[in-house]
Tab-separated table of C-alpha atoms in Angstrom:
chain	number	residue	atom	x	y	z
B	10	UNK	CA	19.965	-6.579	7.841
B	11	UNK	CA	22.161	-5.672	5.067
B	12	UNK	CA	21.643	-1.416	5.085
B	13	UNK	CA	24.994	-0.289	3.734
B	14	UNK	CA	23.879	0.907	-0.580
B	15	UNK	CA	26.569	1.503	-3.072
B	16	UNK	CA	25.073	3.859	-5.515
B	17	UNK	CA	26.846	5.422	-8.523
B	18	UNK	CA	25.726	9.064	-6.769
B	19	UNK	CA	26.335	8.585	-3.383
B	20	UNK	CA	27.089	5.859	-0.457
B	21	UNK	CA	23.699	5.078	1.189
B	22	UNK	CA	22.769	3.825	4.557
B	23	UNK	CA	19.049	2.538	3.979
B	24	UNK	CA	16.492	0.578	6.137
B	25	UNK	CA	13.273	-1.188	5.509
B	26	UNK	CA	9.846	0.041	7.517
B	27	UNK	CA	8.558	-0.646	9.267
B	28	UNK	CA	10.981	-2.110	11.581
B	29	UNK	CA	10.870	-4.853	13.961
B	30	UNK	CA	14.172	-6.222	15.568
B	31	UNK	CA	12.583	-9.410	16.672
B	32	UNK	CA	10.977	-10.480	12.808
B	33	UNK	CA	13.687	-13.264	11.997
B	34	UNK	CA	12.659	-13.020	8.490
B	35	UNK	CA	13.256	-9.139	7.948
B	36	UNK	CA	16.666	-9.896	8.999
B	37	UNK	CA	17.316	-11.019	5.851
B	38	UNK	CA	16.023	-7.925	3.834
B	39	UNK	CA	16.961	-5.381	2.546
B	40	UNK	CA	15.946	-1.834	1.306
B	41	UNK	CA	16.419	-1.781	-2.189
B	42	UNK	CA	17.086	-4.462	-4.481
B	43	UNK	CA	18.614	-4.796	-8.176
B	44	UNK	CA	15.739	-2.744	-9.857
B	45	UNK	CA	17.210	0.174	-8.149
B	46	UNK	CA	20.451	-0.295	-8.916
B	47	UNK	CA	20.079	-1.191	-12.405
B	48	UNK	CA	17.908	2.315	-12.660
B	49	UNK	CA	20.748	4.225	-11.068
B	50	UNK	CA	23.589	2.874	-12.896
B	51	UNK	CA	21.665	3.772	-16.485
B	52	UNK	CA	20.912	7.382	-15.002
B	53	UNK	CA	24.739	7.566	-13.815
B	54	UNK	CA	25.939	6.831	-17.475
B	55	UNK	CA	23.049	8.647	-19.650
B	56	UNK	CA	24.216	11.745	-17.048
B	57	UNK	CA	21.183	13.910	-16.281
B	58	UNK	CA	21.540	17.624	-16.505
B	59	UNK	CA	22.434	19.504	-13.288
B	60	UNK	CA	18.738	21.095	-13.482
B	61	UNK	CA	16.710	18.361	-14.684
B	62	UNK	CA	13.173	18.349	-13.894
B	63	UNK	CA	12.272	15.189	-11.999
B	64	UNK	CA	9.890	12.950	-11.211
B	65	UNK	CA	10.243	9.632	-9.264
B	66	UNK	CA	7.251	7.008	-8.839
B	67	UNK	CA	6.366	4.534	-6.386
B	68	UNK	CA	9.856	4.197	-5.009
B	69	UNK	CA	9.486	1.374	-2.069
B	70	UNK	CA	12.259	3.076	0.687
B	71	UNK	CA	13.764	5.916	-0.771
B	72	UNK	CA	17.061	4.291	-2.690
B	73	UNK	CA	15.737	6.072	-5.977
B	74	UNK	CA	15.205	9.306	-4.230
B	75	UNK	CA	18.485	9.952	-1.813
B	76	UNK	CA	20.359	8.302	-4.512
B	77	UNK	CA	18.832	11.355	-6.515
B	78	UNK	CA	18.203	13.821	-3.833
B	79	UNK	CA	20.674	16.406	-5.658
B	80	UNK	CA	17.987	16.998	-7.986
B	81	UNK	CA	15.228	17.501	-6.053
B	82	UNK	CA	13.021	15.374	-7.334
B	83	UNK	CA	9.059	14.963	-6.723
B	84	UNK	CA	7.814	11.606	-5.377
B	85	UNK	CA	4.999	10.725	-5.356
B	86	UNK	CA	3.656	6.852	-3.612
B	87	UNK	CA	0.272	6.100	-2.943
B	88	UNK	CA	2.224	4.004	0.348
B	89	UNK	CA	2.224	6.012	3.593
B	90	UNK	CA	4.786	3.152	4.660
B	91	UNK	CA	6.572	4.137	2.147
B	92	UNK	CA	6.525	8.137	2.525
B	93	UNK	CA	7.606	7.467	6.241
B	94	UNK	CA	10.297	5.027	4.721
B	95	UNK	CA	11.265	8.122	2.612
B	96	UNK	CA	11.808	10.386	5.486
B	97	UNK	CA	13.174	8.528	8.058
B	98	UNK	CA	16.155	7.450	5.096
B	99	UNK	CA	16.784	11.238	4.414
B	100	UNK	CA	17.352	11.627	7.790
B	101	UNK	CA	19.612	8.453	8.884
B	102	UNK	CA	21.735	10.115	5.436
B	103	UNK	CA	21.935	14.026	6.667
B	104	UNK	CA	20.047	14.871	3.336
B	105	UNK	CA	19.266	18.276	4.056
B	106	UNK	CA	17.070	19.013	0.823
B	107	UNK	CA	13.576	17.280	1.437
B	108	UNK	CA	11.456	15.397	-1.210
B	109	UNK	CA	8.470	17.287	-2.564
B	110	UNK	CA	5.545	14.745	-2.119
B	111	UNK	CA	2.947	14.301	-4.030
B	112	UNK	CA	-0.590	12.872	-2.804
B	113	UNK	CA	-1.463	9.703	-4.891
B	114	UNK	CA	-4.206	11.334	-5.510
B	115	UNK	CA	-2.740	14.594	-7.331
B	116	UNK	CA	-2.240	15.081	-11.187
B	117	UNK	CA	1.593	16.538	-10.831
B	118	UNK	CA	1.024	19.849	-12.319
B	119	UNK	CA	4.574	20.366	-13.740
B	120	UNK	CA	6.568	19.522	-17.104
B	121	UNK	CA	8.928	17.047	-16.253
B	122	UNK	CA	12.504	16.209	-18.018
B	123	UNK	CA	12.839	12.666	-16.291
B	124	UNK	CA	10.256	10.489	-14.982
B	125	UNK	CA	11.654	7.524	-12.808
B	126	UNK	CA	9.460	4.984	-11.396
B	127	UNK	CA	9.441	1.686	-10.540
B	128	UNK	CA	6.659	-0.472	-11.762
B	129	UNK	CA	3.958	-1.410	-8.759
B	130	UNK	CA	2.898	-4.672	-7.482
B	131	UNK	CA	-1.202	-3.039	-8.829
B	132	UNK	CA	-1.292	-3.368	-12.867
B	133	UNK	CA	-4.174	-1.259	-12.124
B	134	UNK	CA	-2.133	1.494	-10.322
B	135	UNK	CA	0.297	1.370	-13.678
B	136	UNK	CA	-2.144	1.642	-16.079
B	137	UNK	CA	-3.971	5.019	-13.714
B	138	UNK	CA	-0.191	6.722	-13.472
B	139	UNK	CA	0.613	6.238	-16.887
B	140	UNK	CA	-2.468	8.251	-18.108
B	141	UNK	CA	-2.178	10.695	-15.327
B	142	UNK	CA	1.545	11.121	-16.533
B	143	UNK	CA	0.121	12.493	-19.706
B	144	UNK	CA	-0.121	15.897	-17.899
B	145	UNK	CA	3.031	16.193	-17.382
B	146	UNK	CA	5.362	14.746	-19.846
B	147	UNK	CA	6.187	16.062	-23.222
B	148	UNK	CA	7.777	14.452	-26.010
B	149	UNK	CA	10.723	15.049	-25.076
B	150	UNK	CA	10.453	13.370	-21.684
B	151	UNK	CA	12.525	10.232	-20.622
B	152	UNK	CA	10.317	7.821	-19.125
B	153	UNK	CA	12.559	4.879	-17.743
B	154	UNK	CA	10.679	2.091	-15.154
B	155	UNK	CA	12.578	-0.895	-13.738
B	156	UNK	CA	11.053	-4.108	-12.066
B	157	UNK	CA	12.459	-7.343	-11.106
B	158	UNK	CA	11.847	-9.454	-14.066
B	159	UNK	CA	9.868	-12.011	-12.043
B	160	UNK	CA	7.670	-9.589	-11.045
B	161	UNK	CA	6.880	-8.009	-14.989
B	162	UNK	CA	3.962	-8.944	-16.572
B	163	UNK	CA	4.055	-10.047	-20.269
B	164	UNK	CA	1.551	-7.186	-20.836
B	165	UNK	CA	3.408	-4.399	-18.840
B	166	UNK	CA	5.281	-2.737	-21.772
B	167	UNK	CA	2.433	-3.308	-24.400
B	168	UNK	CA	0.602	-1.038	-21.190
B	169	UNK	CA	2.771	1.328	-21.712
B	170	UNK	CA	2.841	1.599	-25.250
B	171	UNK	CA	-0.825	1.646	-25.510
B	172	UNK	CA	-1.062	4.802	-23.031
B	173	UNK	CA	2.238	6.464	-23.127
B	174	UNK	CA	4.517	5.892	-25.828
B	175	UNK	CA	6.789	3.709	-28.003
B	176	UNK	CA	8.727	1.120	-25.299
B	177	UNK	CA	11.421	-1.206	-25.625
B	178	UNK	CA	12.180	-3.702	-22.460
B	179	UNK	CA	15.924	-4.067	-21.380
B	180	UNK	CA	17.572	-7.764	-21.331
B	181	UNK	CA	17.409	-9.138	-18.017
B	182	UNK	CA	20.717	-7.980	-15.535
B	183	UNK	CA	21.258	-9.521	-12.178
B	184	UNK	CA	17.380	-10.530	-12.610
B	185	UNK	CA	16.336	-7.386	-13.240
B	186	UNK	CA	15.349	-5.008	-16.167
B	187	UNK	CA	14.494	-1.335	-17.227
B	188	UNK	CA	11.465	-0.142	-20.018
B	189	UNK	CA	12.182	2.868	-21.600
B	190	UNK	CA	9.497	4.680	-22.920
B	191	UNK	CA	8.732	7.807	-25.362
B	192	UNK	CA	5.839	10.120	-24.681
B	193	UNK	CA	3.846	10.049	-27.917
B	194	UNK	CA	0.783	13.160	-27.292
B	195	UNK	CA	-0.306	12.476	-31.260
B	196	UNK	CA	-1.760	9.373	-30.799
B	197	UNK	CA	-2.714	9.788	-27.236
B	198	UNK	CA	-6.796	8.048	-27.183
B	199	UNK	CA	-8.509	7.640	-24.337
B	200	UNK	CA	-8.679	7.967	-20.565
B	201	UNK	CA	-8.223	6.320	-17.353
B	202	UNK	CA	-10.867	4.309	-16.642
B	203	UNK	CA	-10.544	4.739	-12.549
B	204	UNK	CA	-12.260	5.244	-10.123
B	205	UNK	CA	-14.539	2.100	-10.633
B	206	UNK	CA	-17.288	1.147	-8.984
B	207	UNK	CA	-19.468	-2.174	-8.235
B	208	UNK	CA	-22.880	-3.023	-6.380
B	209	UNK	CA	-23.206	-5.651	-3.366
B	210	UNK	CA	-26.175	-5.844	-1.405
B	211	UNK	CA	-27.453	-2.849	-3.156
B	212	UNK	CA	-24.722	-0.601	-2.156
B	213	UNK	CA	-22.735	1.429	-4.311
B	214	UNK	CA	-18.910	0.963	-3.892
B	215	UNK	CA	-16.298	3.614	-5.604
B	216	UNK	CA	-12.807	2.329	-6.076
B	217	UNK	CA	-9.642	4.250	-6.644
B	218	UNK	CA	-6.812	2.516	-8.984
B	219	UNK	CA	-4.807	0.857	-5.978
B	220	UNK	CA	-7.770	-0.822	-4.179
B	221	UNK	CA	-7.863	-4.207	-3.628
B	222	UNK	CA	-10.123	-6.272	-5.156
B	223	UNK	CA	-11.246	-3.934	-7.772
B	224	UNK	CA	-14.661	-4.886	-9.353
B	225	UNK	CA	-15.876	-7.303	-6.470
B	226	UNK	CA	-15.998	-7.764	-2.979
B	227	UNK	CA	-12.618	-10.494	-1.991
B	228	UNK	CA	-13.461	-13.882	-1.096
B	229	UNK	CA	-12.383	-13.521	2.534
B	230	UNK	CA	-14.765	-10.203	3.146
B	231	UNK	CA	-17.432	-13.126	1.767
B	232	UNK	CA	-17.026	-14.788	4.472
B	233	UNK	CA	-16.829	-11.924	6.956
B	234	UNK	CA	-20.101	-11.139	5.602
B	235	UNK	CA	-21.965	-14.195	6.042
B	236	UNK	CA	-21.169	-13.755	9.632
B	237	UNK	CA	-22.561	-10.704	10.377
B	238	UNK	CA	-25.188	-12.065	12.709
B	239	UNK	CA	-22.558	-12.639	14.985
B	240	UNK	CA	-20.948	-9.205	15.523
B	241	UNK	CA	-21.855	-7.505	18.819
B	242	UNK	CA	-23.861	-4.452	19.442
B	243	UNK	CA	-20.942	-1.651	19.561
B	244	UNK	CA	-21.229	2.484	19.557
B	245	UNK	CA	-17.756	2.611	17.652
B	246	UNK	CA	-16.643	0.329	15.155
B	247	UNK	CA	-12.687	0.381	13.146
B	248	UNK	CA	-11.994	-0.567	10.001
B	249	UNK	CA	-8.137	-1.753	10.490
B	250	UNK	CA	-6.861	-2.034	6.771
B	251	UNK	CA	-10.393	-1.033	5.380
B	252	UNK	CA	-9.519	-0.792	1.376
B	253	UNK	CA	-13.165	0.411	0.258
B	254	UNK	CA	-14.634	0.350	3.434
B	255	UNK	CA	-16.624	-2.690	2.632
B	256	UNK	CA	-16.422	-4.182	5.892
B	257	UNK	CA	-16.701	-1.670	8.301
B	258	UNK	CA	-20.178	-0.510	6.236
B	259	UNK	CA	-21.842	-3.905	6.802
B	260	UNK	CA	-20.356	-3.984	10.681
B	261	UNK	CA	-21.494	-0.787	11.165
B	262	UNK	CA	-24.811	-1.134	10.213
B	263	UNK	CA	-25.536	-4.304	11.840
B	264	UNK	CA	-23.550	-3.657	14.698
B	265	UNK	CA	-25.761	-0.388	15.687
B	266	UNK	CA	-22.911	1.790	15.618
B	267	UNK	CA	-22.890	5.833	16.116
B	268	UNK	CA	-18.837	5.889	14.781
B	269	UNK	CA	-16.929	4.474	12.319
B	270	UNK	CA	-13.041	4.671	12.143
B	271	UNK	CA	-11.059	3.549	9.105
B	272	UNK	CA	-7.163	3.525	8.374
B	273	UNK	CA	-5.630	1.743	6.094
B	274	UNK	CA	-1.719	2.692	4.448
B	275	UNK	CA	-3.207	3.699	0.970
B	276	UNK	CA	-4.229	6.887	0.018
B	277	UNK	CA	-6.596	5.576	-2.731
B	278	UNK	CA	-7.778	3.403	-0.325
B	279	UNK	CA	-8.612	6.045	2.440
B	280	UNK	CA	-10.285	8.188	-0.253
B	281	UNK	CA	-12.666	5.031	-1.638
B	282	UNK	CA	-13.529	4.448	1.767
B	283	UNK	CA	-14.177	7.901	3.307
B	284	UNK	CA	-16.354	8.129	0.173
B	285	UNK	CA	-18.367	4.678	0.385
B	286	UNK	CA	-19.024	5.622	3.737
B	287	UNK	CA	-20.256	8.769	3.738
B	288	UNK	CA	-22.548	7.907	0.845
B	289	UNK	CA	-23.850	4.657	2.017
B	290	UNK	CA	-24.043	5.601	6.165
B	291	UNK	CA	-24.816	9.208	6.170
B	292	UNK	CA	-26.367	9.626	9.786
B	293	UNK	CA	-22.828	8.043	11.210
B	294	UNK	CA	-19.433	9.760	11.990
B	295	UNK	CA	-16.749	8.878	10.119
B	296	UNK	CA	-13.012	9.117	10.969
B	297	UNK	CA	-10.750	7.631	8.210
B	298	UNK	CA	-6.835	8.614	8.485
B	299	UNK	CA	-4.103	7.096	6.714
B	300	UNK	CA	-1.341	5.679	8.858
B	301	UNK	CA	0.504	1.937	8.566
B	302	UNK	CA	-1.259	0.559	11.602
B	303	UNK	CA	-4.184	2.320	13.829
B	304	UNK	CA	-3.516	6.416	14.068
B	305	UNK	CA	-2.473	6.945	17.772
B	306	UNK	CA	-5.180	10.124	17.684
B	307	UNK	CA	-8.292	7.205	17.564
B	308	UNK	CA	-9.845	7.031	20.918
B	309	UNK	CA	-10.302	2.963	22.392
B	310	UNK	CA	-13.463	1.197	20.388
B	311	UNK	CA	-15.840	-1.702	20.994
B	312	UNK	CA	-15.222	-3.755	17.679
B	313	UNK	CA	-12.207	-3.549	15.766
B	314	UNK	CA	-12.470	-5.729	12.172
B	315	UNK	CA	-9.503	-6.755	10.263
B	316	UNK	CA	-8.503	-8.307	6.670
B	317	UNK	CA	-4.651	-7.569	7.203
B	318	UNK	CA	-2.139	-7.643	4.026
B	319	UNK	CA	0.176	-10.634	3.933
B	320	UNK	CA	2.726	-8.834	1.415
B	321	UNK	CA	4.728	-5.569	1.513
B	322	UNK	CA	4.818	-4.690	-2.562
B	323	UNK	CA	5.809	-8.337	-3.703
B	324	UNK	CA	7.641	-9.306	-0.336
B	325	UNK	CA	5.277	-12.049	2.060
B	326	UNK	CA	5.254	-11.940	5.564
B	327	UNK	CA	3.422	-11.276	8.862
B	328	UNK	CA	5.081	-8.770	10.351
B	329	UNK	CA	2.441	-6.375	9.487
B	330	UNK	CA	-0.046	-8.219	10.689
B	331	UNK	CA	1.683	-8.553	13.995
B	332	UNK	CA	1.750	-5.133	13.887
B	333	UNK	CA	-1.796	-4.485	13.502
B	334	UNK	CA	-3.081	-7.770	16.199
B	335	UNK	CA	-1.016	-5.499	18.661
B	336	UNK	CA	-2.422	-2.237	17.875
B	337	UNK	CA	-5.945	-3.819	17.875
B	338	UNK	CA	-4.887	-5.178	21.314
B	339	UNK	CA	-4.223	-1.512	22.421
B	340	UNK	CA	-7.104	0.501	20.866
B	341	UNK	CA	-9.997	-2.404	21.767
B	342	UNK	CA	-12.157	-1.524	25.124
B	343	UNK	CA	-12.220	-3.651	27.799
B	344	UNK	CA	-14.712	-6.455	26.701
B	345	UNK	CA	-14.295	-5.206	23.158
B	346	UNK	CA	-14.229	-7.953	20.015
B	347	UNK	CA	-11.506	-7.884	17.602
B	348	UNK	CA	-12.575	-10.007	14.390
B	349	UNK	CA	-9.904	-10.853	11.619
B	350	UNK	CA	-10.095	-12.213	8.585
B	351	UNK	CA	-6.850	-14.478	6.623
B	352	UNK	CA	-6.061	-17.093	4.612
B	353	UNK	CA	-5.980	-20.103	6.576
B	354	UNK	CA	-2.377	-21.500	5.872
B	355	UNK	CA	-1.271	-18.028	7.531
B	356	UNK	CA	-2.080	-19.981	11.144
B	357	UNK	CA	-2.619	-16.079	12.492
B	358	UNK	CA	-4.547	-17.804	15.538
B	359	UNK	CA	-0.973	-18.638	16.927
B	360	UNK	CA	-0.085	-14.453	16.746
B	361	UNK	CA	-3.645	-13.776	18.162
B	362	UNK	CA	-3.813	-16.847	21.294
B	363	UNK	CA	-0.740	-15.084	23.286
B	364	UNK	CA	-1.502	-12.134	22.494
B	365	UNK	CA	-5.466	-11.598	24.014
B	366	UNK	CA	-5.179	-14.644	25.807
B	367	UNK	CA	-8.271	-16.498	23.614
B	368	UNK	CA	-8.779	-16.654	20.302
B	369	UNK	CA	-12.530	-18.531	18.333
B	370	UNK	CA	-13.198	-19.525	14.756
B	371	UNK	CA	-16.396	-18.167	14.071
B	372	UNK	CA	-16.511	-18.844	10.324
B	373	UNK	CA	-15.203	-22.292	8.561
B	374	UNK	CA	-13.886	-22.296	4.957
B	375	UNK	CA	-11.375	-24.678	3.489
B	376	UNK	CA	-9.422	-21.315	2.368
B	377	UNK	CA	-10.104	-18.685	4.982
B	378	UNK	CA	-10.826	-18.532	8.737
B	379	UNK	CA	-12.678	-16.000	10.342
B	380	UNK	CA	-11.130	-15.436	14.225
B	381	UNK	CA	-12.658	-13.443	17.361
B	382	UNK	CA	-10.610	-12.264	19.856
B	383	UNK	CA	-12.313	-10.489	23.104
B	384	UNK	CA	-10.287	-8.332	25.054
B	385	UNK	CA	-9.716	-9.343	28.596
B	386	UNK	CA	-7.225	-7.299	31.114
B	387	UNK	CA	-4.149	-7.536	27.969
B	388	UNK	CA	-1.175	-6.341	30.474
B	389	UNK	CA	1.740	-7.414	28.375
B	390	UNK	CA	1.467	-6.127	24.738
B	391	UNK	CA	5.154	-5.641	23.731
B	392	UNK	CA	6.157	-9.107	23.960
C-alpha cells in the first residue's frame, strides 16, 4: 500500500482503516485519491489567510485535514471509521494540534471563512449539510467540494445551487473535479427535509439523512423479514450494522428478547435507531454505540443479525464484512445463531463455513441469501 502523500503543505504519511495486512485487495489502495489533491493544490495557489476560519466535510482519512492541520480546522464526518482514520493519521504524522470534531449530528455553531468538503457517496447526506451549512456561512464564505468525476451526479451542482449558492463545476483533471460555490442568504427558501420517516408493519421508522434505504425498508431486510419464524428464542439480541434498527425491532420482538444491542459506524444511523427502538420496544433495554465493528464493552449474546456494507464510500470489498463475521464469532454465546443477510454474488458463505465451522441458507432469492451460522466451540478466530 502506497502511504507516502505529496501535498503542496506538507509531506504526508497516510493509511487507509481499517487495516488488514492479509486483504490482497487493500494492498492496492490508497488513502487519498485525486479529489484531494486537486482540492489542495487550488487552496495552495488561492493562499488562505494565516487565520482563516475553517471547516472541512466528510474527509474519508484525514489527507484534507493534516494537509490543513496548520489551520485548525473543524471536521466534521458522520463515519466513525473515518474519525478513527483521522486520528490515528495525526498521530503516524507527529501533528501535535488535534482536529476539533464535530458530531454529524451538530449544526457547527461558528462563521466560517472556508468550507472544504468532499462530496459523499449519500446525495441525501449532501443535500442535509448543505442546508445545515446555512448557519454558518456568510456571503462571503468560499465553499469549494471536489469528487471524482465518476462519482458526480449530473444533479450535484444544480443541489447546490438550489440550497447554497451560485456554482460553477471545474473541467475534469486527472479524473477529478472541484464545485465552487457562493453562499447566497437572499434567496435562501426552504429547509431540510430530514429526518424522514416511513411505516412497515405498522411501525413508525425515523431516518436521519445518511441512512440507508431512506423511505423503505431494503430488499434484503425483506427477506430477513419473511423469515422471522425461524429466529430462536434469545434474552439478548445485536443489531451488527443496524441503520434504522429495522431488523433488530422485528428480531427482538419475535425472538422474546429482554436486550437489544445496536452498532453500526454512522452517527445518523445510531441516532435513527436508538430512536426507532425506544419508541417502538419500550419495555426492552437498549444499548446502541457507534463503533466500526461490535463495541468491545457489549457483553456475549444469543442472536447476533447482520446486513453488512459491501462498500467503504464508493470503494467495494469484503473486508468489512470479514471484519464483522469475526467479531460476531467472538461476541455470539456458545450455541448462539448468527444470521446475515447479502447479495448473493458476494458468496459470503465461503467467509462464514471456516470461520464457525457450518454455515445454512435459510431464505432463497435469486438476488439475496439469507445464512445461519450457530456457534460451536470457535477456537481459532484470527485466521
Amino acid at each position: 500500500m502506497n502511504t507516502n502523500y505529496q501535498t503542496p503543505f506538507a509531506a504526508l504519511g497516510l493509511e487507509r482503516f481499517p487495516l488488514d495486512p492479509n486483504d490482497r485487495a487493500q494492498k492496492n489502495l490508497q488513502a487519498w485519491d485525486s479529489a484531494d489533491t486537486l482540492l489542495l493544490e487550488h487552496l495552495a495557489a488561492i493562499p488562505l489567510a494565516t487565520d482563516a476560519k475553517v471547516l472541512i466535510l466528510n474527509d474519508n482519512f484525514g489527507a484534507l485535514t493534516c494537509a490543513l492541520s496548520a489551520y485548525s480546522p473543524e471536521v466534521q464526518s458522520d463515519s466513525f471509521l473515518s474519525r478513527v482514520a483521522i486520528e490515528k493519521n495525526f498521530e503516524r504524522n507527529a501533528v501535535k494540534a488535534k482536529p476539533k470534531f464535530l458530531e454529524s449530528m451538530e449544526t457547527p455553531q461558528a462563521q466560517y471563512d472556508y468550507v472544504f468538503l468532499r462530496i459523499p457517496k449519500s446525495l441525501n447526506l449532501l443535500e442535509h449539510q448543505l442546508y445545515m451549512l446555512r448557519e454558518c456561512v456568510t456571503a462571503k464564505t468560499q465553499v469549494v467540494a471536489c469528487s471524482m468525476a465518476k462519482s458526480l451526479s449530473k444533479n450535484t451542482r444544480a443541489m447546490f445551487e438550489s440550497i447554497l449558492g451560485s456554482a460553477s463545476q471545474s473541467l475534469a483533471q486527472r479524473k477529478a473535479r472541484l464545485i465552487h460555490c457562493t453562499p447566497e442568504p437572499d434567496i435562501w427558501k426552504g429547509q431540510s427535509p430530514f429526518p424522514t420517516s416511513y411505516t412497515h408493519e405498522g411501525i413508525s421508522l425515523l431516518n436521519h439523512a445518511n441512512v440507508f434505504a431512506q423511505n423503505r425498508v431494503d430488499p434484503g431486510t425483506h427477506i430477513f423479514l419473511q423469515h422471522l419464524d425461524k429466529l430462536p428464542q434469545a434474552e439478548s439480541v445485536l443489531d451488527l450494522a443496524c441503520g434504522n434498527g429495522v431488523m433488530g425491532i422485528f428480531a427482538a420482538k419475535h425472538s422474546a428478547a429482554t436486550t437489544l444491542y445496536a452498532c453500526d459506524e454512522s452517527y445518523m444511523a445510531i441516532a435513527s435507531a436508538k430512536h426507532n427502538i425506544e419508541h417502538t420496544l419500550p419495555n426492552i433495554d437498549v444499548v446502541a454505540e457507534v463503533d466500526n465493528g461490535i463495541p468491545q464493552s457489549f457483553p456475549s449474546v444469543d442472536l447476533i443479525i447482520n446486513n453488512p456494507p459491501f462498500h467503504q464510500q464508493h470503494t467495494m470489498g469484503s473486508q468489512l464484512a470479514r471484519s464483522m463475521f469475526k467479531d460476531a464469532a467472538q461476541h455470539l454465546k456458545e450455541g448462539g445463531e448468527f444470521w446475515v443477510i447479502a447479495n448473493r454474488h458476494l458468496n459470503y458463505h465461503m467467509i462464514l463455513k471456516p470461520l464457525f465451522g457450518n454455515c445454512s441458507n435459510i431464505g432463497q432469492h435469486p438476488k439475496y441469501v439469507l445464512l445461519r451460522c450457530v456457534k460451536h466451540g470457535i477456537k481459532e478466530l484470527e485466521k
